PDB file of N, CA, C and O in Angstrom:
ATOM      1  N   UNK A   1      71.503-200.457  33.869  1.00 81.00           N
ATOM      2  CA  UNK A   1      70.250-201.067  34.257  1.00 81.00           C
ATOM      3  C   UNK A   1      69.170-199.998  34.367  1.00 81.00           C
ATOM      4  O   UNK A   1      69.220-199.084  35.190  1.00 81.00           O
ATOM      5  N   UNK A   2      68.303-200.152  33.583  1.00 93.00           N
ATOM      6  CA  UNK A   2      66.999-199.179  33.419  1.00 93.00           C
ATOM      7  C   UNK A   2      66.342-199.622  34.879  1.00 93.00           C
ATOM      8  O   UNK A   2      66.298-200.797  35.245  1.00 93.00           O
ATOM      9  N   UNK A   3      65.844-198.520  35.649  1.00 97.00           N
ATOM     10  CA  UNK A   3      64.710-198.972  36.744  1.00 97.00           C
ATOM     11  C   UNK A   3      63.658-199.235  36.518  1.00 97.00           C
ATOM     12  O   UNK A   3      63.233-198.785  35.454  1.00 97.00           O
ATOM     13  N   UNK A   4      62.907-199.898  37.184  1.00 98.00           N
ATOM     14  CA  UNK A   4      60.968-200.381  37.185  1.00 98.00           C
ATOM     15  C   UNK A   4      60.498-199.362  37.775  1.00 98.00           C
ATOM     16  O   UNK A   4      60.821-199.068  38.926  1.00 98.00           O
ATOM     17  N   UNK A   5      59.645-198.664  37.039  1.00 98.00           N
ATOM     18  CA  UNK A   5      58.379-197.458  38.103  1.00 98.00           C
ATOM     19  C   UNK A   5      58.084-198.191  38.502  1.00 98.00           C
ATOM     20  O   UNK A   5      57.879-199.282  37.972  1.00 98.00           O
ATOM     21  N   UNK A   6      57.906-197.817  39.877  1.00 98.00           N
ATOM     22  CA  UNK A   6      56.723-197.961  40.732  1.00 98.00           C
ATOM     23  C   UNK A   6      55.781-197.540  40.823  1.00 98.00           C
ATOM     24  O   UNK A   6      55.961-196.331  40.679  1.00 98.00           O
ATOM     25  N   UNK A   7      54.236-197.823  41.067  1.00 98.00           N
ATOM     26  CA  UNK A   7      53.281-196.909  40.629  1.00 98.00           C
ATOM     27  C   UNK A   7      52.254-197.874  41.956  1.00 98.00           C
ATOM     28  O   UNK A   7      52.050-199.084  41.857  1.00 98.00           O
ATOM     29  N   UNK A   8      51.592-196.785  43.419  1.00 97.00           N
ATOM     30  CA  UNK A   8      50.739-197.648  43.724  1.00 97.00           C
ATOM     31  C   UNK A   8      49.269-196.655  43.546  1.00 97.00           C
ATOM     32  O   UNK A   8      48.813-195.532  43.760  1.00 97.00           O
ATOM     33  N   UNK A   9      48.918-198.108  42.946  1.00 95.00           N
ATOM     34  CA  UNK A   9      47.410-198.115  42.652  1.00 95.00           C
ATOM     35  C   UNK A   9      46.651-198.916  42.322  1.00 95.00           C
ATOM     36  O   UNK A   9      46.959-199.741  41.462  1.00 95.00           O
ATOM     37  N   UNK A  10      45.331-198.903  42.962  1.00 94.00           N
ATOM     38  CA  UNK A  10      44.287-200.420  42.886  1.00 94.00           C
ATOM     39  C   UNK A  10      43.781-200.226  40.956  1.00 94.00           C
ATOM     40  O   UNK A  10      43.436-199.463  40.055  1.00 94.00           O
ATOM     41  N   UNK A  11      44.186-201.948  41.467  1.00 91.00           N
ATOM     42  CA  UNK A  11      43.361-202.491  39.975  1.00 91.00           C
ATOM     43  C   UNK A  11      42.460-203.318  40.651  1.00 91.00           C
ATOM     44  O   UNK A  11      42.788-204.124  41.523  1.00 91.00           O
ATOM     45  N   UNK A  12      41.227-203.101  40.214  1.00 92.00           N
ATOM     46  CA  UNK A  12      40.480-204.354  40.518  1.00 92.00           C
ATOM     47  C   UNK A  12      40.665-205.775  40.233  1.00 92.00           C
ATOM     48  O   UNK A  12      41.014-206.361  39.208  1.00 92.00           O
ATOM     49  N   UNK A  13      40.281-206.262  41.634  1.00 93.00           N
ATOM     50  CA  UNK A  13      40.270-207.829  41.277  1.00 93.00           C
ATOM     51  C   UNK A  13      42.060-208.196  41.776  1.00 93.00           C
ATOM     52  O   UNK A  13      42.221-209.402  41.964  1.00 93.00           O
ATOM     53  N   UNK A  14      43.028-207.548  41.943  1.00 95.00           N
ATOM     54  CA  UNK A  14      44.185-207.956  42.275  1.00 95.00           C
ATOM     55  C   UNK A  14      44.985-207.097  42.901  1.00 95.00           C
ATOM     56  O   UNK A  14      44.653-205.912  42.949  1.00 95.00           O
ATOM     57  N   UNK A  15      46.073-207.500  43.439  1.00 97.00           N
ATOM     58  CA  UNK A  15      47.190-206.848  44.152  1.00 97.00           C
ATOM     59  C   UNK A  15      48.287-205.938  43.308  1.00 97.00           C
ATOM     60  O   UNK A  15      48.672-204.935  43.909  1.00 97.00           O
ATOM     61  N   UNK A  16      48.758-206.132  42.181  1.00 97.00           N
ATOM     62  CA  UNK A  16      49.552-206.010  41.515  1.00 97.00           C
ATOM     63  C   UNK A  16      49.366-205.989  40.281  1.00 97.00           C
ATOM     64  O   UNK A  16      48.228-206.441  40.158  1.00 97.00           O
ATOM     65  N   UNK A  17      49.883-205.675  38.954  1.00 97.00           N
ATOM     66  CA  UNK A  17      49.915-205.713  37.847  1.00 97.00           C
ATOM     67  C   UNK A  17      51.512-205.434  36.979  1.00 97.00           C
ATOM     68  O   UNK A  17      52.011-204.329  37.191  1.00 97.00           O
ATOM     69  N   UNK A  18      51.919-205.935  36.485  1.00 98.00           N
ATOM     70  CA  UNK A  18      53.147-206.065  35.929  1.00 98.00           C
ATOM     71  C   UNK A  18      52.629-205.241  34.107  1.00 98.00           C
ATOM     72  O   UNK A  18      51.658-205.546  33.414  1.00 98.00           O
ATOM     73  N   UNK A  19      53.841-204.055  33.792  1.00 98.00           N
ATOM     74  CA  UNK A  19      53.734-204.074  32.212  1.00 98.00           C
ATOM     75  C   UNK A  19      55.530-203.758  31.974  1.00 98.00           C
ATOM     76  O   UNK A  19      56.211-202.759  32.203  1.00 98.00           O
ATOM     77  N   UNK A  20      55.863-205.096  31.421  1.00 97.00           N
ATOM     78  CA  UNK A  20      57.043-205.465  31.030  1.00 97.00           C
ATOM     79  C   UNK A  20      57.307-204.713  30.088  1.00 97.00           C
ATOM     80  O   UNK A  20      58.341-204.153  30.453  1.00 97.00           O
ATOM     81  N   UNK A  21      57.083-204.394  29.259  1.00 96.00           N
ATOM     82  CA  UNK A  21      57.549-203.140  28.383  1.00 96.00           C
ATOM     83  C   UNK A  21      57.711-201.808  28.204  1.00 96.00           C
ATOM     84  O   UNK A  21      58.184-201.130  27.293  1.00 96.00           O
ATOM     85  N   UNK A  22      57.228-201.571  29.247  1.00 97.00           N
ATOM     86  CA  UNK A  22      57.183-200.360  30.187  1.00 97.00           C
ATOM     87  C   UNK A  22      57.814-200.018  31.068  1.00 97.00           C
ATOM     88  O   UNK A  22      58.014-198.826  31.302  1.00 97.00           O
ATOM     89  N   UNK A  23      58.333-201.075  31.845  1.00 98.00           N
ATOM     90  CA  UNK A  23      59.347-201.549  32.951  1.00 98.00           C
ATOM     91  C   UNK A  23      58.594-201.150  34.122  1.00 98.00           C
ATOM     92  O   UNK A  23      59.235-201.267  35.166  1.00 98.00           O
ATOM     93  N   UNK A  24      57.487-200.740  34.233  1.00 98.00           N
ATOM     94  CA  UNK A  24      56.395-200.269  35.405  1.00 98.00           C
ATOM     95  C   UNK A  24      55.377-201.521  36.204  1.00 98.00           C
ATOM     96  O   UNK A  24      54.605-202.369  35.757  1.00 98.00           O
ATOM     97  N   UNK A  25      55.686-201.258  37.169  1.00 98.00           N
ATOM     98  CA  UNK A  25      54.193-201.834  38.112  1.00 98.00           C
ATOM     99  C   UNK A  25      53.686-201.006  38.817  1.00 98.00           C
ATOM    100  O   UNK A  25      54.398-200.119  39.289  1.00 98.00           O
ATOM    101  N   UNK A  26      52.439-201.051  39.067  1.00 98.00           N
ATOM    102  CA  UNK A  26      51.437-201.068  39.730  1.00 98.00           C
ATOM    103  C   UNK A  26      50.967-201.926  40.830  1.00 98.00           C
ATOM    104  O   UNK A  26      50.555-203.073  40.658  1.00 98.00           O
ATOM    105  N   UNK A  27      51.059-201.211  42.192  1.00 98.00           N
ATOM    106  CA  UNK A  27      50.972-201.958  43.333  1.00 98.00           C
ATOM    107  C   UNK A  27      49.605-201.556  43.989  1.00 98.00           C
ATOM    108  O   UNK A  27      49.225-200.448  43.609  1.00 98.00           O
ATOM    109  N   UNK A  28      48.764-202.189  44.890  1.00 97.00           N
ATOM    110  CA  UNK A  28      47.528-201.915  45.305  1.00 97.00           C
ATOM    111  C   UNK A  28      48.038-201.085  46.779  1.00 97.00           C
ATOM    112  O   UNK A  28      48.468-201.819  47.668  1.00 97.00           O
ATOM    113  N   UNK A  29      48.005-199.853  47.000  1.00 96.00           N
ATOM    114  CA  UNK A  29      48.345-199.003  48.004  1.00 96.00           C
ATOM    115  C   UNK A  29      47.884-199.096  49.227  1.00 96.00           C
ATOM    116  O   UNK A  29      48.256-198.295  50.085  1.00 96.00           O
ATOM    117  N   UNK A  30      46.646-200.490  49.609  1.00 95.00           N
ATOM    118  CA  UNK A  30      46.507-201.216  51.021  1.00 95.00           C
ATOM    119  C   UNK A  30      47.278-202.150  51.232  1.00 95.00           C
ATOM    120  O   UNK A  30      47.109-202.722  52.309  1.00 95.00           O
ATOM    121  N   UNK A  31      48.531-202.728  50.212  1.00 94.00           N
ATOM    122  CA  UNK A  31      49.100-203.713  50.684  1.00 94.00           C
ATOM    123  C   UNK A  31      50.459-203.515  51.015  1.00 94.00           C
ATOM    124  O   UNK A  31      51.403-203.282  50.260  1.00 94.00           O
ATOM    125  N   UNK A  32      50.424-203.685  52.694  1.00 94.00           N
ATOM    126  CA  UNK A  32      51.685-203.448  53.644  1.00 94.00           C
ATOM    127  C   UNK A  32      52.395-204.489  53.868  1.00 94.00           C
ATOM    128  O   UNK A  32      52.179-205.618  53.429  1.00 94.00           O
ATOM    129  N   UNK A  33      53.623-204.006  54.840  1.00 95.00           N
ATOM    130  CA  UNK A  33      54.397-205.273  55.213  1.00 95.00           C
ATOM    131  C   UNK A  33      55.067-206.045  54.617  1.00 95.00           C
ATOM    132  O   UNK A  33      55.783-205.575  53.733  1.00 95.00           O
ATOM    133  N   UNK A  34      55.099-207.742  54.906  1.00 96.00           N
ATOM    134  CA  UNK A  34      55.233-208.536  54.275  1.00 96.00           C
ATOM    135  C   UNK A  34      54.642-208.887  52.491  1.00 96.00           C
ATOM    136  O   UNK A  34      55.125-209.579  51.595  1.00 96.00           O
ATOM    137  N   UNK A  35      53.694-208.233  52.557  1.00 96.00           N
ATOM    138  CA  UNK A  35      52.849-208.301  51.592  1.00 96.00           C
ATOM    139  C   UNK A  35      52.914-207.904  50.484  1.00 96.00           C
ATOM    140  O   UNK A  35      52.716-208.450  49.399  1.00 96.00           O
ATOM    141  N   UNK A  36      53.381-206.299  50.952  1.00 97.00           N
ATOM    142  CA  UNK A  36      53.883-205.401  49.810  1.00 97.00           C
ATOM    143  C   UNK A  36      55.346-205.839  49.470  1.00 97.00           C
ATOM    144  O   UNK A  36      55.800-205.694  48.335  1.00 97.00           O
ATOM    145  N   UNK A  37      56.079-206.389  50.517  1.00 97.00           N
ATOM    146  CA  UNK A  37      57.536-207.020  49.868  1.00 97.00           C
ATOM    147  C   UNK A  37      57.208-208.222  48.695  1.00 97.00           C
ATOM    148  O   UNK A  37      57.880-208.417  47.682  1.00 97.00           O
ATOM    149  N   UNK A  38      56.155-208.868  49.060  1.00 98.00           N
ATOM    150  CA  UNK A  38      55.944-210.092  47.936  1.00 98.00           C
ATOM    151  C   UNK A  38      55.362-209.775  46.970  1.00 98.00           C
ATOM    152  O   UNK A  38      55.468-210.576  46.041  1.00 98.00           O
ATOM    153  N   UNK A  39      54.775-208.916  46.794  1.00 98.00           N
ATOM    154  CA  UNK A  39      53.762-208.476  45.491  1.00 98.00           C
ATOM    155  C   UNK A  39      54.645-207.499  44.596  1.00 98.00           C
ATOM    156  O   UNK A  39      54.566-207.491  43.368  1.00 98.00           O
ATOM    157  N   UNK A  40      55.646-206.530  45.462  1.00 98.00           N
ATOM    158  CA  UNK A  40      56.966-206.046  44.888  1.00 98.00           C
ATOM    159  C   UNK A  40      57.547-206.903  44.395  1.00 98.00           C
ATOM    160  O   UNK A  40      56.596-206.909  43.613  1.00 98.00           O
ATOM    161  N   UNK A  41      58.087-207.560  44.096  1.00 98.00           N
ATOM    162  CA  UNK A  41      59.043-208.877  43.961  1.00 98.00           C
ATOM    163  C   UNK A  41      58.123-209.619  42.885  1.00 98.00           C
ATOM    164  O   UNK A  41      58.473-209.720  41.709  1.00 98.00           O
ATOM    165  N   UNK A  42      57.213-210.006  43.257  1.00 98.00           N
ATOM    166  CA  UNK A  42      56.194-210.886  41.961  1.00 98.00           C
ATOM    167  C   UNK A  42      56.456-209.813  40.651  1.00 98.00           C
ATOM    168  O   UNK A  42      57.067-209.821  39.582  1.00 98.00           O
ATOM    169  N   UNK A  43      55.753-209.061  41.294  1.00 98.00           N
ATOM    170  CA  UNK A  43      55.737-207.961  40.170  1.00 98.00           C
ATOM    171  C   UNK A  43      56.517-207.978  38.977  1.00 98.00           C
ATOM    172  O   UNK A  43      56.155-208.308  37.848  1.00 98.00           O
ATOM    173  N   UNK A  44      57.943-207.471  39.471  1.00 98.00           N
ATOM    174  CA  UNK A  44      59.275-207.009  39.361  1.00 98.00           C
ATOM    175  C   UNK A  44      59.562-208.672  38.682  1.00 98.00           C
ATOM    176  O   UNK A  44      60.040-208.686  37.548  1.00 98.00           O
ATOM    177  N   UNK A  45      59.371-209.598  39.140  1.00 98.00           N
ATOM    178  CA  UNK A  45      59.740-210.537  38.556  1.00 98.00           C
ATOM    179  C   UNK A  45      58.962-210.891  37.032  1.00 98.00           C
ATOM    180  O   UNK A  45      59.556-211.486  36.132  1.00 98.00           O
ATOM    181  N   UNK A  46      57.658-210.456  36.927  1.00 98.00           N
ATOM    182  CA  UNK A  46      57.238-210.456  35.622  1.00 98.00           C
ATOM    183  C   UNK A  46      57.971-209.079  35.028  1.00 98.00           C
ATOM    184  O   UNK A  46      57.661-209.083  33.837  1.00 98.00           O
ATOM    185  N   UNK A  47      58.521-208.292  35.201  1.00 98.00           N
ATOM    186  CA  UNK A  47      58.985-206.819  34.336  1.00 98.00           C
ATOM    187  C   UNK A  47      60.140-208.366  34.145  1.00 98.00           C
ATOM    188  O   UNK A  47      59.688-209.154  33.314  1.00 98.00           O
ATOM    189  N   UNK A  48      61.095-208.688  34.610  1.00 98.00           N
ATOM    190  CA  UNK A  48      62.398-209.173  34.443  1.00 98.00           C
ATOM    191  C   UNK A  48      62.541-210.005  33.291  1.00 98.00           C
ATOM    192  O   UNK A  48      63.284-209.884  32.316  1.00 98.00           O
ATOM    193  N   UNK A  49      61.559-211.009  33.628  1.00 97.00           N
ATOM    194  CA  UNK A  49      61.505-212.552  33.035  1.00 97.00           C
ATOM    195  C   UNK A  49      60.257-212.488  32.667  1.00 97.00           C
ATOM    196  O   UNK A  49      59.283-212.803  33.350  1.00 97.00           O
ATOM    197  N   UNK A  50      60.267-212.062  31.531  1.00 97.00           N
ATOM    198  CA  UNK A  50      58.424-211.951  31.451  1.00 97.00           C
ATOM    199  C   UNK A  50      57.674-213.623  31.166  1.00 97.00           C
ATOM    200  O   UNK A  50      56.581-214.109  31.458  1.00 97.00           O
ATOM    201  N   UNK A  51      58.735-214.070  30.550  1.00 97.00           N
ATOM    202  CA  UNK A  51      58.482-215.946  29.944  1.00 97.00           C
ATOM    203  C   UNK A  51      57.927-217.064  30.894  1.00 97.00           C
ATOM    204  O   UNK A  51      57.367-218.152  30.761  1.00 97.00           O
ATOM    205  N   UNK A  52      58.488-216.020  32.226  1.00 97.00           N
ATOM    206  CA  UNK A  52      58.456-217.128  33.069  1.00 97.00           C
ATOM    207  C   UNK A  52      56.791-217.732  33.754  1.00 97.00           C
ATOM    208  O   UNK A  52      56.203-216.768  34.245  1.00 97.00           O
ATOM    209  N   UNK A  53      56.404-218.350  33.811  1.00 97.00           N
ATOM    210  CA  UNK A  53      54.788-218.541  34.131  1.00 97.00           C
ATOM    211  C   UNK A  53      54.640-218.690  35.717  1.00 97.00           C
ATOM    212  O   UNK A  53      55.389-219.028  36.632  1.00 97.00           O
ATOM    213  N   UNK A  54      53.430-218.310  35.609  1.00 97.00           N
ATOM    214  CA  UNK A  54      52.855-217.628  37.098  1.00 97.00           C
ATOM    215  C   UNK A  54      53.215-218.381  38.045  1.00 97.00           C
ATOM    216  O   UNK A  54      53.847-217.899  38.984  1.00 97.00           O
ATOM    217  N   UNK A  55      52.808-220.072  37.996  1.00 98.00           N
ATOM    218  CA  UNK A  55      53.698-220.540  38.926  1.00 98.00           C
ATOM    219  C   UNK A  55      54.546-220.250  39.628  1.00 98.00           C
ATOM    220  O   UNK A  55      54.433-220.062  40.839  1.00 98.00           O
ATOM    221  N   UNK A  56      55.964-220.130  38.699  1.00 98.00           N
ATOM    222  CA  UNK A  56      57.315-220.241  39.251  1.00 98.00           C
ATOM    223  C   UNK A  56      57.497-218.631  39.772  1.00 98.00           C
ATOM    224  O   UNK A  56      58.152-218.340  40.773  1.00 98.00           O
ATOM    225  N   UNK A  57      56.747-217.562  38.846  1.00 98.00           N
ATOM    226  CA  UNK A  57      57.078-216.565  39.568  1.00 98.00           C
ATOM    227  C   UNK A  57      56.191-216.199  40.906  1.00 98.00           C
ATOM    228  O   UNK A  57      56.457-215.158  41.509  1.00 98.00           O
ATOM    229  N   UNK A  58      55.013-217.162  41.420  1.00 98.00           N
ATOM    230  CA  UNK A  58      54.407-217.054  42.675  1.00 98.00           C
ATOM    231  C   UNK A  58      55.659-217.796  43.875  1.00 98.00           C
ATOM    232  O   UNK A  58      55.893-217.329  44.990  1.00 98.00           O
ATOM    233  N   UNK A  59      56.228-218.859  43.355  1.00 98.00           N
ATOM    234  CA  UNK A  59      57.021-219.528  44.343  1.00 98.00           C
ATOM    235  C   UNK A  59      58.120-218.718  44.499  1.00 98.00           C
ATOM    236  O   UNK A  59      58.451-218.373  45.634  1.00 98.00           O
ATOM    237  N   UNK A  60      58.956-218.236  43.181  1.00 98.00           N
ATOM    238  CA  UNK A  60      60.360-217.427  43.979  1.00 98.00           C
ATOM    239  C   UNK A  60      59.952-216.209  44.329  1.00 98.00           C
ATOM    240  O   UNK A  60      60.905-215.561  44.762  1.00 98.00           O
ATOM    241  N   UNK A  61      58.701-215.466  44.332  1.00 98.00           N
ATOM    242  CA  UNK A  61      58.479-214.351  45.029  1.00 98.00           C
ATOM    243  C   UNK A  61      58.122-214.384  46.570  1.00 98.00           C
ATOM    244  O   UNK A  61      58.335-213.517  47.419  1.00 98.00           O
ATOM    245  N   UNK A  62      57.331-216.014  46.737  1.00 98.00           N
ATOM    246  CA  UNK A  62      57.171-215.819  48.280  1.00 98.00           C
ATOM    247  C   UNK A  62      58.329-216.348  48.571  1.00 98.00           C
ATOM    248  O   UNK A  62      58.669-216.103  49.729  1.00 98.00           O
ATOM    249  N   UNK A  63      58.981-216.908  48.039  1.00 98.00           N
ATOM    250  CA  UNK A  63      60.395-217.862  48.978  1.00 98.00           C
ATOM    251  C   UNK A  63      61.304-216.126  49.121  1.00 98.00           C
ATOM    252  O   UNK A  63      61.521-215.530  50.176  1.00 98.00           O
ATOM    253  N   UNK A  64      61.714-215.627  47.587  1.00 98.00           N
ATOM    254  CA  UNK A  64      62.824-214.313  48.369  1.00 98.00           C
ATOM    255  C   UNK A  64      62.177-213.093  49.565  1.00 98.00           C
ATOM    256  O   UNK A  64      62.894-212.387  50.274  1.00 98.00           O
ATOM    257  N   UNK A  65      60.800-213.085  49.553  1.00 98.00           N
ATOM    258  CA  UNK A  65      60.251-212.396  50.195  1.00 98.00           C
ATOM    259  C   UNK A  65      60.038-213.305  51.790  1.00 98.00           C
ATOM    260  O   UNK A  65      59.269-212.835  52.629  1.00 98.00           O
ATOM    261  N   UNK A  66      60.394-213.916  51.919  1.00 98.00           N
ATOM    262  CA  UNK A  66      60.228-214.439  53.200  1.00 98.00           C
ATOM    263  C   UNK A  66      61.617-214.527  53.874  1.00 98.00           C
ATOM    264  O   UNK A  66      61.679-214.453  55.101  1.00 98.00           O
ATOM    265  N   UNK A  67      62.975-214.714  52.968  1.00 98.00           N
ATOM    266  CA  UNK A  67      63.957-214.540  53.048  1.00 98.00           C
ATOM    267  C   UNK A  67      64.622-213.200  53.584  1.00 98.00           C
ATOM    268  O   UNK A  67      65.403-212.996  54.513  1.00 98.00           O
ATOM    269  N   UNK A  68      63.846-212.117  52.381  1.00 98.00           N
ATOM    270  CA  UNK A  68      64.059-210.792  52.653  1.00 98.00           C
ATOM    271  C   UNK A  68      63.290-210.181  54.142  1.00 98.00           C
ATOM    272  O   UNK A  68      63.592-209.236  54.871  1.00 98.00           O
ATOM    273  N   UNK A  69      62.584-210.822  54.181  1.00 98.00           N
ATOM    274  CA  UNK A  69      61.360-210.019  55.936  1.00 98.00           C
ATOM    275  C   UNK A  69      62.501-210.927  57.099  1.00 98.00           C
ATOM    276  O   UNK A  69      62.806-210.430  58.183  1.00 98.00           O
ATOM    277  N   UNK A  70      62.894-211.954  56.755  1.00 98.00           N
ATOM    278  CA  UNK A  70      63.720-212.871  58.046  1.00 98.00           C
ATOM    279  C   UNK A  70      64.670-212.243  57.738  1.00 98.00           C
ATOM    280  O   UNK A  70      65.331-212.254  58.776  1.00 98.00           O
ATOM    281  N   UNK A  71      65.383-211.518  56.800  1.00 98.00           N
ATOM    282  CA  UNK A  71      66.646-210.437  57.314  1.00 98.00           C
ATOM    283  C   UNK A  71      66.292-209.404  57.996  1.00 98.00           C
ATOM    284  O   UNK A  71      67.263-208.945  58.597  1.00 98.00           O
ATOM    285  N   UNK A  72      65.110-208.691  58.220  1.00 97.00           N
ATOM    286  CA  UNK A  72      64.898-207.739  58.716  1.00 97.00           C
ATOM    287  C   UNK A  72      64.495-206.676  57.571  1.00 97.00           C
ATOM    288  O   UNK A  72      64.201-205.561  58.000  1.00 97.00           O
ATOM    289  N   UNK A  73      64.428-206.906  55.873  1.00 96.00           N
ATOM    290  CA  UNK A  73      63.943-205.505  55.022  1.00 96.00           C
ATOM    291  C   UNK A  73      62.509-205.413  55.607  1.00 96.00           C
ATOM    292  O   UNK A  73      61.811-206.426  55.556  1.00 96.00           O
ATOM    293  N   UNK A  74      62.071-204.408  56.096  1.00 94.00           N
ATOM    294  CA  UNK A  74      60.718-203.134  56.558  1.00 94.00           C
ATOM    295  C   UNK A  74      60.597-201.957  55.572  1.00 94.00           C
ATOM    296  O   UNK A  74      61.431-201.205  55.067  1.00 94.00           O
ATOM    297  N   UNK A  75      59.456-202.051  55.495  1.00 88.00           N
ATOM    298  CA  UNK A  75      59.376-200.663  54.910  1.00 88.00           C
ATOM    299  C   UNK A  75      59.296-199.565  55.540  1.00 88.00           C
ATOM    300  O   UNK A  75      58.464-199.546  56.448  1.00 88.00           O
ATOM    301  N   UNK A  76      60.121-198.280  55.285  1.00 84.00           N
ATOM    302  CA  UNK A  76      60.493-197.664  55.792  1.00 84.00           C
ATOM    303  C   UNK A  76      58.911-196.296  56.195  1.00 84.00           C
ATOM    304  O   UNK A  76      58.057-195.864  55.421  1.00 84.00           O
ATOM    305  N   UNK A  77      59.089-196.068  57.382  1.00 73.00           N
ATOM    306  CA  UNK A  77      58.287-194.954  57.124  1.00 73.00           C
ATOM    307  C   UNK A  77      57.936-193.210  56.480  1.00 73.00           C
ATOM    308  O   UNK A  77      56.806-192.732  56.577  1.00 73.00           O
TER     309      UNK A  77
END
């Protein structure tokens, strides 16, 4: 399994940016918490499934990310 860079940095106009062929995202480096777990995850879900449309990847990113914060994943300091 190849890894996804991580990369944080503002794009205007959004939180996140996905480049699936690259296997990289780009995260906006004010977004903490809960937040940054869901926009991680959105992300990561367009590198995965790129087919899949925004919809479905807005719903299973907040549903596992709400899942994942009610187990207790924090970001670490």
């Amino acid at each position: 399994m190849r890894r996804i860079k991580v990369v944080r940095k503002r794009n205007p106009g959004c939180w996140g940016m996905a480049y699936p062929g690259k296997r990289m995202i780009d995260i906006d480096p004010e977004c903490l918490d809960q937040t940054l777990l869901e926009i991680g995850i959105h992300e990561s879900l367009h590198v995965e499934i790129p087919d899949l449309d925004e919809s479905a990847v807005d719903r299973a990113a907040r549903s596992i990310a709400d899942v994942l914060w009610r187990l207790g994943f924090r970001q670490e300091e």
